[in-house]
XYZ file of C-alpha atoms in Angstrom:
429
model
C 175.063 -110.697 168.869
C 176.860 -107.657 170.379
C 175.840 -104.278 169.031
C 178.220 -102.435 166.750
C 179.196 -98.756 166.809
C 176.743 -98.112 163.969
C 173.960 -99.752 166.006
C 174.755 -97.431 168.906
C 174.835 -94.377 166.664
C 171.446 -95.272 165.212
C 169.989 -95.749 168.697
C 171.423 -92.408 169.831
C 169.942 -90.612 166.823
C 166.566 -92.236 167.462
C 166.690 -91.203 171.136
C 167.513 -87.605 170.256
C 164.675 -87.483 167.741
C 162.069 -88.957 170.078
C 163.107 -87.608 173.499
C 164.522 -84.246 172.484
C 167.712 -82.404 173.421
C 167.057 -81.755 177.126
C 168.020 -85.288 178.206
C 171.652 -86.010 179.084
C 173.673 -89.228 178.930
C 176.737 -90.450 180.798
C 180.126 -90.789 179.086
C 181.612 -89.461 175.869
C 180.537 -92.712 174.207
C 177.059 -93.400 175.601
C 176.568 -96.856 177.083
C 173.663 -99.149 176.223
C 172.818 -101.673 178.933
C 170.768 -104.822 178.496
C 170.842 -106.625 181.872
C 172.198 -106.520 185.393
C 172.933 -108.783 188.332
C 174.347 -107.782 191.686
C 177.143 -105.257 191.110
C 177.494 -106.072 187.391
C 175.829 -104.624 184.321
C 175.903 -106.214 180.874
C 176.303 -103.871 177.919
C 174.832 -104.336 174.459
C 178.465 -104.699 173.390
C 178.582 -108.013 175.272
C 180.884 -106.648 177.967
C 180.319 -106.793 181.730
C 180.791 -103.543 183.663
C 181.449 -103.164 187.379
C 178.839 -100.750 188.713
C 180.570 -98.539 191.273
C 178.025 -95.731 190.976
C 174.437 -96.944 191.170
C 172.999 -96.296 194.625
C 169.461 -96.628 193.240
C 169.630 -100.427 193.310
C 170.979 -100.493 196.842
C 170.655 -104.269 197.292
C 172.020 -105.032 193.830
C 170.633 -105.212 190.323
C 167.670 -107.561 189.883
C 167.827 -108.947 193.407
C 165.620 -112.061 193.230
C 163.831 -111.349 196.498
C 162.783 -107.874 195.342
C 161.873 -109.082 191.855
C 159.708 -111.850 193.295
C 157.936 -109.484 195.712
C 157.096 -107.068 192.892
C 155.843 -109.836 190.598
C 153.752 -111.502 193.305
C 152.015 -108.282 194.334
C 151.524 -107.111 190.734
C 149.774 -110.399 190.019
C 147.478 -109.893 193.029
C 146.514 -106.223 193.321
C 147.825 -102.778 192.443
C 145.670 -99.776 193.181
C 145.953 -96.396 194.827
C 146.180 -95.344 198.451
C 142.605 -94.109 198.884
C 141.569 -97.649 199.690
C 142.594 -99.522 202.828
C 145.531 -101.900 202.384
C 147.810 -103.622 204.900
C 150.964 -103.209 202.809
C 151.377 -99.462 203.245
C 150.728 -99.673 206.986
C 153.098 -102.573 207.527
C 155.851 -100.729 205.692
C 155.194 -97.446 207.500
C 155.598 -99.230 210.841
C 158.886 -100.793 209.761
C 160.229 -97.536 208.329
C 159.372 -95.429 211.364
C 160.992 -98.034 213.619
C 164.360 -97.240 211.990
C 164.112 -93.548 212.935
C 165.035 -91.957 216.281
C 163.136 -89.938 218.852
C 160.048 -87.950 217.917
C 160.645 -88.668 214.245
C 160.169 -92.379 214.859
C 156.921 -91.564 216.659
C 155.747 -89.421 213.763
C 154.055 -90.108 210.445
C 155.102 -91.582 207.103
C 153.873 -90.223 203.765
C 154.594 -91.722 200.357
C 155.328 -90.442 196.863
C 156.695 -91.852 193.601
C 160.020 -89.965 193.493
C 162.522 -88.192 195.694
C 161.665 -84.931 193.949
C 158.039 -85.321 195.015
C 159.135 -86.165 198.552
C 161.283 -83.034 198.848
C 158.548 -80.924 197.282
C 156.038 -82.227 199.847
C 158.540 -81.628 202.657
C 158.888 -77.980 201.644
C 155.114 -77.550 201.568
C 154.853 -79.017 205.060
C 157.699 -76.872 206.389
C 156.282 -73.668 204.964
C 152.820 -74.383 206.305
C 154.207 -75.237 209.747
C 156.485 -72.191 210.043
C 154.375 -69.628 208.101
C 157.700 -68.653 206.485
C 159.091 -69.097 202.969
C 162.887 -69.047 203.209
C 164.865 -72.187 202.391
C 168.596 -72.648 202.992
C 170.602 -75.087 200.849
C 174.267 -75.618 199.951
C 176.046 -73.980 197.019
C 175.961 -76.994 194.702
C 172.963 -78.864 196.087
C 170.652 -81.171 194.180
C 167.213 -81.896 195.624
C 164.893 -82.569 192.668
C 163.286 -81.535 189.408
C 159.881 -80.108 190.317
C 159.579 -76.340 189.830
C 160.113 -75.670 193.537
C 163.036 -78.082 193.828
C 164.793 -77.052 190.617
C 164.921 -73.553 192.119
C 166.720 -75.125 195.099
C 169.112 -77.310 193.072
C 172.027 -75.175 191.812
C 173.828 -78.280 190.519
C 171.291 -78.399 187.655
C 173.282 -75.571 186.039
C 173.691 -71.835 185.894
C 170.643 -71.340 183.679
C 168.333 -72.756 186.370
C 167.804 -69.714 188.551
C 167.498 -69.916 192.322
C 164.107 -69.145 193.780
C 163.601 -65.738 195.376
C 163.195 -67.401 198.786
C 166.255 -69.647 198.448
C 169.653 -68.883 199.990
C 172.825 -70.907 199.493
C 175.678 -71.528 201.920
C 179.106 -73.136 201.464
C 179.404 -76.868 201.979
C 180.632 -77.696 205.474
C 184.265 -78.394 204.673
C 185.767 -76.238 201.927
C 189.167 -77.332 200.643
C 191.897 -76.535 203.141
C 189.642 -75.911 206.142
C 190.759 -77.833 209.269
C 188.150 -80.471 210.186
C 187.694 -79.112 213.690
C 186.429 -75.842 212.199
C 183.947 -77.387 209.781
C 180.838 -77.415 212.004
C 181.177 -73.813 213.139
C 182.042 -72.576 209.650
C 178.947 -74.267 208.229
C 176.785 -72.868 211.027
C 178.172 -69.367 210.387
C 177.120 -69.617 206.742
C 173.661 -70.798 207.763
C 173.328 -67.940 210.265
C 174.241 -65.413 207.569
C 171.513 -66.891 205.343
C 169.033 -66.706 208.226
C 169.843 -63.031 208.759
C 169.411 -62.266 205.065
C 166.068 -64.078 204.852
C 164.808 -62.136 207.845
C 165.903 -58.827 206.327
C 164.065 -59.789 203.155
C 160.866 -60.420 205.113
C 160.772 -64.089 204.055
C 161.479 -65.749 207.377
C 163.094 -69.175 207.726
C 161.096 -72.240 206.775
C 163.819 -74.869 206.478
C 167.416 -75.927 206.204
C 167.392 -78.611 203.494
C 170.577 -80.650 203.069
C 171.712 -83.935 201.636
C 173.380 -85.320 204.753
C 176.559 -86.424 202.947
C 176.617 -83.305 200.732
C 177.113 -85.541 197.711
C 176.692 -82.889 194.990
C 178.973 -80.534 196.898
C 181.802 -83.058 196.844
C 180.927 -85.645 199.547
C 181.551 -84.280 203.047
C 180.829 -86.841 205.754
C 183.139 -85.765 208.562
C 183.802 -84.728 211.228
C 180.993 -86.338 213.168
C 178.567 -83.784 214.549
C 179.158 -81.179 211.843
C 175.420 -80.587 211.313
C 174.567 -79.890 214.953
C 175.301 -76.145 215.281
C 173.618 -75.312 211.957
C 170.458 -77.225 212.905
C 170.361 -75.398 216.260
C 170.627 -72.039 214.483
C 167.755 -72.835 212.108
C 165.480 -74.024 214.895
C 166.286 -70.931 216.948
C 165.106 -68.888 213.954
C 161.804 -70.784 213.831
C 162.701 -73.083 210.930
C 162.860 -76.852 210.611
C 165.599 -79.231 209.505
C 164.857 -81.410 206.465
C 167.359 -84.248 205.998
C 167.474 -85.351 202.369
C 168.389 -89.035 202.693
C 167.653 -89.976 199.077
C 171.331 -90.781 198.453
C 172.882 -91.529 201.884
C 170.017 -93.449 203.487
C 169.292 -97.134 204.094
C 172.615 -98.127 205.609
C 174.944 -96.745 202.960
C 177.165 -94.843 205.396
C 177.816 -98.070 207.291
C 178.111 -96.844 210.861
C 174.496 -95.642 210.918
C 171.331 -96.480 208.976
C 170.731 -92.803 208.143
C 173.309 -90.189 207.189
C 171.968 -87.613 209.657
C 172.450 -90.008 212.575
C 176.237 -89.718 212.233
C 175.921 -86.129 213.448
C 173.744 -86.650 216.504
C 170.744 -84.712 215.185
C 167.092 -85.710 214.754
C 165.456 -84.056 211.715
C 161.993 -82.575 211.753
C 161.445 -84.190 208.347
C 163.477 -86.844 206.538
C 162.980 -87.471 202.811
C 163.602 -90.773 201.060
C 163.840 -91.895 197.475
C 165.876 -93.889 195.002
C 167.214 -96.833 197.032
C 163.936 -97.363 198.883
C 162.490 -99.741 196.277
C 165.753 -100.855 194.639
C 164.842 -98.988 191.477
C 161.074 -99.334 191.670
C 159.499 -95.830 191.718
C 158.750 -95.402 195.406
C 159.757 -92.578 197.748
C 158.402 -90.700 200.724
C 159.096 -88.913 203.959
C 158.812 -89.207 207.699
C 157.750 -86.163 209.703
C 157.348 -85.305 213.361
C 153.716 -85.117 214.423
C 153.646 -81.465 215.466
C 155.374 -80.405 212.231
C 152.692 -82.083 210.113
C 149.723 -80.797 212.121
C 149.118 -77.479 210.327
C 149.528 -78.999 206.870
C 147.166 -81.845 207.726
C 144.608 -79.373 209.029
C 144.735 -77.021 206.051
C 145.629 -79.184 203.030
C 144.376 -82.399 201.525
C 147.096 -84.818 200.467
C 146.888 -87.832 198.263
C 149.251 -89.360 195.739
C 147.529 -91.784 193.409
C 150.403 -94.230 193.162
C 152.668 -93.074 195.995
C 152.623 -96.038 198.367
C 150.670 -98.368 196.079
C 150.708 -102.094 196.975
C 153.431 -103.045 194.469
C 155.648 -100.152 195.571
C 155.237 -101.144 199.207
C 156.039 -104.774 198.399
C 159.267 -103.661 196.714
C 160.218 -101.371 199.600
C 159.451 -104.030 202.201
C 161.568 -106.575 200.316
C 164.482 -104.119 200.337
C 164.298 -103.886 204.134
C 164.183 -107.704 204.269
C 167.348 -107.998 202.181
C 169.204 -105.267 204.052
C 168.575 -107.145 207.286
C 169.003 -110.733 206.060
C 172.270 -110.044 204.218
C 173.746 -107.647 206.775
C 174.301 -104.974 204.148
C 174.778 -102.046 206.526
C 177.647 -103.907 208.198
C 178.991 -104.830 204.768
C 178.919 -101.168 203.753
C 180.989 -100.261 206.797
C 183.464 -103.121 206.352
C 183.887 -102.973 202.588
C 183.815 -99.172 202.562
C 186.744 -99.016 205.003
C 188.627 -101.552 202.887
C 187.952 -99.565 199.722
C 189.044 -96.246 201.222
C 192.262 -97.822 202.493
C 193.014 -99.076 198.989
C 192.340 -95.659 197.500
C 194.566 -94.034 200.140
C 197.418 -96.288 199.007
C 196.844 -95.095 195.442
C 197.235 -91.498 196.597
C 200.853 -92.255 197.532
C 201.581 -93.199 193.906
C 199.369 -90.694 192.109
C 199.812 -87.102 193.357
C 196.653 -86.032 191.524
C 194.668 -87.747 194.321
C 194.462 -84.930 196.853
C 192.063 -86.549 199.321
C 189.965 -89.657 199.865
C 186.902 -89.183 202.068
C 183.520 -90.669 202.784
C 181.669 -93.107 205.005
C 180.661 -96.673 204.286
C 180.054 -97.189 200.581
C 179.788 -93.482 199.784
C 183.289 -92.369 198.798
C 184.754 -89.247 197.211
C 188.218 -89.054 195.627
C 189.278 -85.442 195.129
C 191.597 -84.774 192.190
C 193.809 -81.667 192.112
C 196.698 -80.591 189.941
C 200.217 -79.742 191.053
C 199.057 -76.135 191.428
C 196.351 -77.193 193.891
C 193.533 -76.358 191.482
C 190.622 -78.741 190.797
C 191.615 -81.283 188.130
C 188.306 -81.216 186.281
C 189.647 -82.283 182.893
C 191.618 -85.121 184.471
C 188.499 -86.342 186.290
C 186.483 -86.325 183.057
C 189.180 -88.243 181.206
C 189.538 -90.716 184.056
C 185.799 -91.465 184.237
C 185.754 -92.175 180.498
C 189.006 -94.165 180.621
C 187.527 -96.371 183.327
C 184.388 -96.992 181.287
C 186.201 -97.624 177.987
C 189.273 -99.590 179.076
C 188.574 -101.001 182.539
C 184.860 -101.780 182.380
C 184.167 -99.704 185.499
C 181.284 -97.265 185.891
C 181.466 -94.248 188.200
C 181.045 -90.492 187.885
C 182.352 -87.143 189.111
C 180.773 -84.606 191.442
C 181.448 -81.284 193.127
C 181.142 -77.708 191.841
C 184.045 -78.273 189.419
C 183.221 -81.963 188.784
C 186.705 -82.953 189.967
C 185.754 -85.453 192.673
C 185.191 -89.100 191.782
C 181.826 -90.222 193.136
C 181.798 -93.850 194.222
C 178.557 -95.309 195.651
C 178.052 -98.894 194.458
C 175.229 -101.248 195.378
C 175.557 -102.331 199.003
C 176.372 -105.903 197.941
C 179.803 -104.606 196.852
C 182.494 -106.831 198.374
C 186.271 -106.535 198.962
C 187.033 -108.374 195.720
C 185.035 -105.750 193.838
C 186.883 -103.011 195.742
C 190.203 -104.532 194.594
C 188.932 -104.597 191.011
C 187.962 -100.938 191.285
C 191.197 -99.759 192.933
C 193.382 -101.651 190.457
C 191.357 -100.257 187.576
C 191.761 -96.681 188.817
C 195.500 -97.322 189.254
C 195.875 -98.534 185.657
C 193.679 -95.744 184.281
C 195.637 -93.005 186.055
C 198.900 -94.542 184.892
C 197.637 -94.608 181.311
C 196.540 -90.976 181.512
C 199.914 -89.964 182.972
C-alpha cells in the first residue's frame, strides 16, 4: 500500500530525532524511495520517478550483473587488504589500463569513499612536494574529511577554507568568450601560486573536478586545463584530477574527464560510480609521485579494496564494456542537449545549455541577466512533484540544472526529460 503524507511526516520526524539536524534532504517534500531498476526509482507513494541525477549508479540501479557479483563474492570471502587476494590485483590491472602515459604505468590505491581518496591524494602530494598549498575552484566540492571540507567551499559559508587553500574562478565565467577560458583560468591559478609562495606555503597541488560540476559544469573548450596544469608543475606542484563525478565514460568522447583536455594528471581520484553504489573508491598515481609517501608513511585501509568491493568494481567495468555505455553517453548526451537547446528557443529563462556526454548543465537567468536561483528551485520541485523527474541544481547561486543520469539513459528517456522540463517551465510561467 502506498505511503500517505502522514506516514512520510512520521518518518521525517523519526529521522530528525535519530540522525540529528546536520543531515540534509532533497526537495521541499522529501522523497522516500523503496526500489530501483535502470533509470527508474519507485517511491513509497507507488509512483515511478525518472532518475536524471544519480551518477553514483553509473550502470543503472540494481544492475543484475553487479548485484550477482556482489552476492557471489560476499558468499565466498570478504576480508581486508592485508592478505593476498587476486581480486584487487586483477582490478588494479584493468583500471590502470584505462589511464594514459605514466599514470597508466603507475600504482592504484583503494579506499571506501571519494573523500578518503582525495584526502589520501593530498597527503601524497604534500609529501612529494614538501609544500602545503592547495589550489581549488571557488565553489568546489571534494569531500567531507577535515582536510577536504576545508577545500570544499560548496559545503557553505560556515565551513572555513584551510589556511593553505586558495580558490580561483571556474574556467568559464558567464560572458567570457570560450577562446579566452583556458588563459583566464591559468591566470587565476598563477595568482594563487604567487600568493602561496608569498605566504611561505609553497604549491603542493591543483585539485579540480574535471567538469567543474559544483561550479556550474564547464566542459569546454577542449584543452582548457592545459595552461593551468603547466603553471602548477612549473611551480613544483602536482595536478590531481578529481574524477569522482565525471569518470568512467560519462563525458562520452573520453573515458576520463581530464582526457578531453589533453593532460595527464599526476594523481587521479575515483569514487561514487566505481562500484555502482557499493562503497569503493581509490586513486591512481604516477610512480615517482608516490615514492616519498611510500618511503615515509605506512598505508592501509581495512576495507578499501576488499574482495566484495573489487567484485563490484570489476562488474561495473564489465557492464560498461559489454553494453557500450561510453558510446551511449556520447550519443544520448548529444541528443539530450539538442532537445534542451530547442527548449531554450521557447523559454528565455534558459540562458545556456552545456556539457559533455551525459553530464549536462542548463543555466537559468532572468530577463535582467541575473542568476534565476528561485526559478531553478521551483523548477526542480515542480519536476519532482508533477512530472516524476529527479534532478538538482548546482553552481554558486544554485541556478544551473544539473543533469547526470545513469549511463543506461536512452533517447526515449531524454525525450521524457525534455518534455517534462518544457511542461514544468510552462506551468511556472
